[in-house]
């Protein structure tokens, strides 16, 4: 983040009330001027984790979702 001014957080926890939100809050409280673009978070949407393995992978962070987030962050 120090060199690029961008922050991508990947977490297998829920988007709301998870670690990614805490990290974002710490950065915003410490020095929001460090960021050149908004923080991008890739996390589990606020839905119950499905039991079926194929559905579980649909909500967990995947390579594709991370790749898309990196591209969004670079374009910002």
mmCIF file of C-alpha atoms in Angstrom:
data_model
loop_
_atom_site.group_PDB
_atom_site.id
_atom_site.type_symbol
_atom_site.label_atom_id
_atom_site.label_comp_id
_atom_site.label_asym_id
_atom_site.label_seq_id
_atom_site.Cartn_x
_atom_site.Cartn_y
_atom_site.Cartn_z
ATOM 1 C CA UNK A 1 0.000 0.000 0.000
ATOM 2 C CA UNK A 2 2.844 2.376 0.743
ATOM 3 C CA UNK A 3 4.230 2.320 -2.794
ATOM 4 C CA UNK A 4 1.020 2.032 -4.824
ATOM 5 C CA UNK A 5 -1.538 3.772 -2.630
ATOM 6 C CA UNK A 6 -3.915 0.873 -3.206
ATOM 7 C CA UNK A 7 -5.196 -1.772 -0.812
ATOM 8 C CA UNK A 8 -6.820 -5.102 -1.650
ATOM 9 C CA UNK A 9 -8.023 -7.245 1.245
ATOM 10 C CA UNK A 10 -8.934 -10.903 0.680
ATOM 11 C CA UNK A 11 -10.693 -12.643 3.547
ATOM 12 C CA UNK A 12 -12.729 -15.837 3.894
ATOM 13 C CA UNK A 13 -14.854 -14.149 6.550
ATOM 14 C CA UNK A 14 -18.121 -12.296 5.951
ATOM 15 C CA UNK A 15 -17.969 -8.901 4.275
ATOM 16 C CA UNK A 16 -19.842 -7.243 7.151
ATOM 17 C CA UNK A 17 -18.304 -7.245 10.611
ATOM 18 C CA UNK A 18 -15.226 -9.165 9.445
ATOM 19 C CA UNK A 19 -11.507 -8.610 9.558
ATOM 20 C CA UNK A 20 -11.505 -6.816 6.205
ATOM 21 C CA UNK A 21 -13.762 -4.104 7.625
ATOM 22 C CA UNK A 22 -11.502 -3.677 10.640
ATOM 23 C CA UNK A 23 -8.395 -3.324 8.486
ATOM 24 C CA UNK A 24 -10.180 -0.772 6.317
ATOM 25 C CA UNK A 25 -11.244 1.182 9.408
ATOM 26 C CA UNK A 26 -7.693 1.208 10.789
ATOM 27 C CA UNK A 27 -6.299 2.550 7.520
ATOM 28 C CA UNK A 28 -9.029 5.197 7.316
ATOM 29 C CA UNK A 29 -8.415 6.273 10.913
ATOM 30 C CA UNK A 30 -4.631 6.265 10.640
ATOM 31 C CA UNK A 31 -4.054 8.109 7.364
ATOM 32 C CA UNK A 32 -6.697 8.040 4.632
ATOM 33 C CA UNK A 33 -4.399 10.201 2.490
ATOM 34 C CA UNK A 34 -2.232 7.132 1.856
ATOM 35 C CA UNK A 35 -4.902 5.745 -0.465
ATOM 36 C CA UNK A 36 -5.058 6.766 -4.125
ATOM 37 C CA UNK A 37 -8.113 4.554 -4.705
ATOM 38 C CA UNK A 38 -10.872 3.161 -2.493
ATOM 39 C CA UNK A 39 -10.111 -0.044 -0.595
ATOM 40 C CA UNK A 40 -11.306 -3.166 -2.423
ATOM 41 C CA UNK A 41 -12.441 -6.149 -0.357
ATOM 42 C CA UNK A 42 -12.976 -9.695 -1.579
ATOM 43 C CA UNK A 43 -14.877 -11.613 1.076
ATOM 44 C CA UNK A 44 -17.860 -13.862 1.616
ATOM 45 C CA UNK A 45 -21.131 -12.052 0.910
ATOM 46 C CA UNK A 46 -23.538 -11.740 3.832
ATOM 47 C CA UNK A 47 -25.270 -15.069 3.200
ATOM 48 C CA UNK A 48 -25.128 -18.356 5.108
ATOM 49 C CA UNK A 49 -22.294 -20.627 3.948
ATOM 50 C CA UNK A 50 -23.868 -23.375 1.810
ATOM 51 C CA UNK A 51 -23.284 -26.990 2.779
ATOM 52 C CA UNK A 52 -22.751 -28.276 -0.772
ATOM 53 C CA UNK A 53 -19.099 -27.975 -1.818
ATOM 54 C CA UNK A 54 -19.911 -26.473 -5.244
ATOM 55 C CA UNK A 55 -22.121 -23.801 -3.678
ATOM 56 C CA UNK A 56 -19.553 -23.135 -0.970
ATOM 57 C CA UNK A 57 -16.977 -22.272 -3.632
ATOM 58 C CA UNK A 58 -19.501 -19.916 -5.207
ATOM 59 C CA UNK A 59 -19.360 -17.619 -2.158
ATOM 60 C CA UNK A 60 -15.734 -18.020 -1.043
ATOM 61 C CA UNK A 61 -12.998 -15.805 -2.521
ATOM 62 C CA UNK A 62 -11.673 -17.472 -5.669
ATOM 63 C CA UNK A 63 -8.800 -16.740 -8.015
ATOM 64 C CA UNK A 64 -11.240 -15.266 -10.501
ATOM 65 C CA UNK A 65 -12.842 -12.918 -7.955
ATOM 66 C CA UNK A 66 -9.417 -11.830 -6.710
ATOM 67 C CA UNK A 67 -8.188 -11.264 -10.278
ATOM 68 C CA UNK A 68 -11.260 -9.135 -11.081
ATOM 69 C CA UNK A 69 -10.716 -7.106 -7.898
ATOM 70 C CA UNK A 70 -7.066 -6.463 -8.795
ATOM 71 C CA UNK A 71 -8.092 -5.244 -12.256
ATOM 72 C CA UNK A 72 -10.751 -2.955 -10.739
ATOM 73 C CA UNK A 73 -8.200 -1.591 -8.285
ATOM 74 C CA UNK A 74 -5.558 -0.932 -10.929
ATOM 75 C CA UNK A 75 -8.063 0.879 -13.164
ATOM 76 C CA UNK A 76 -9.193 3.128 -10.280
#
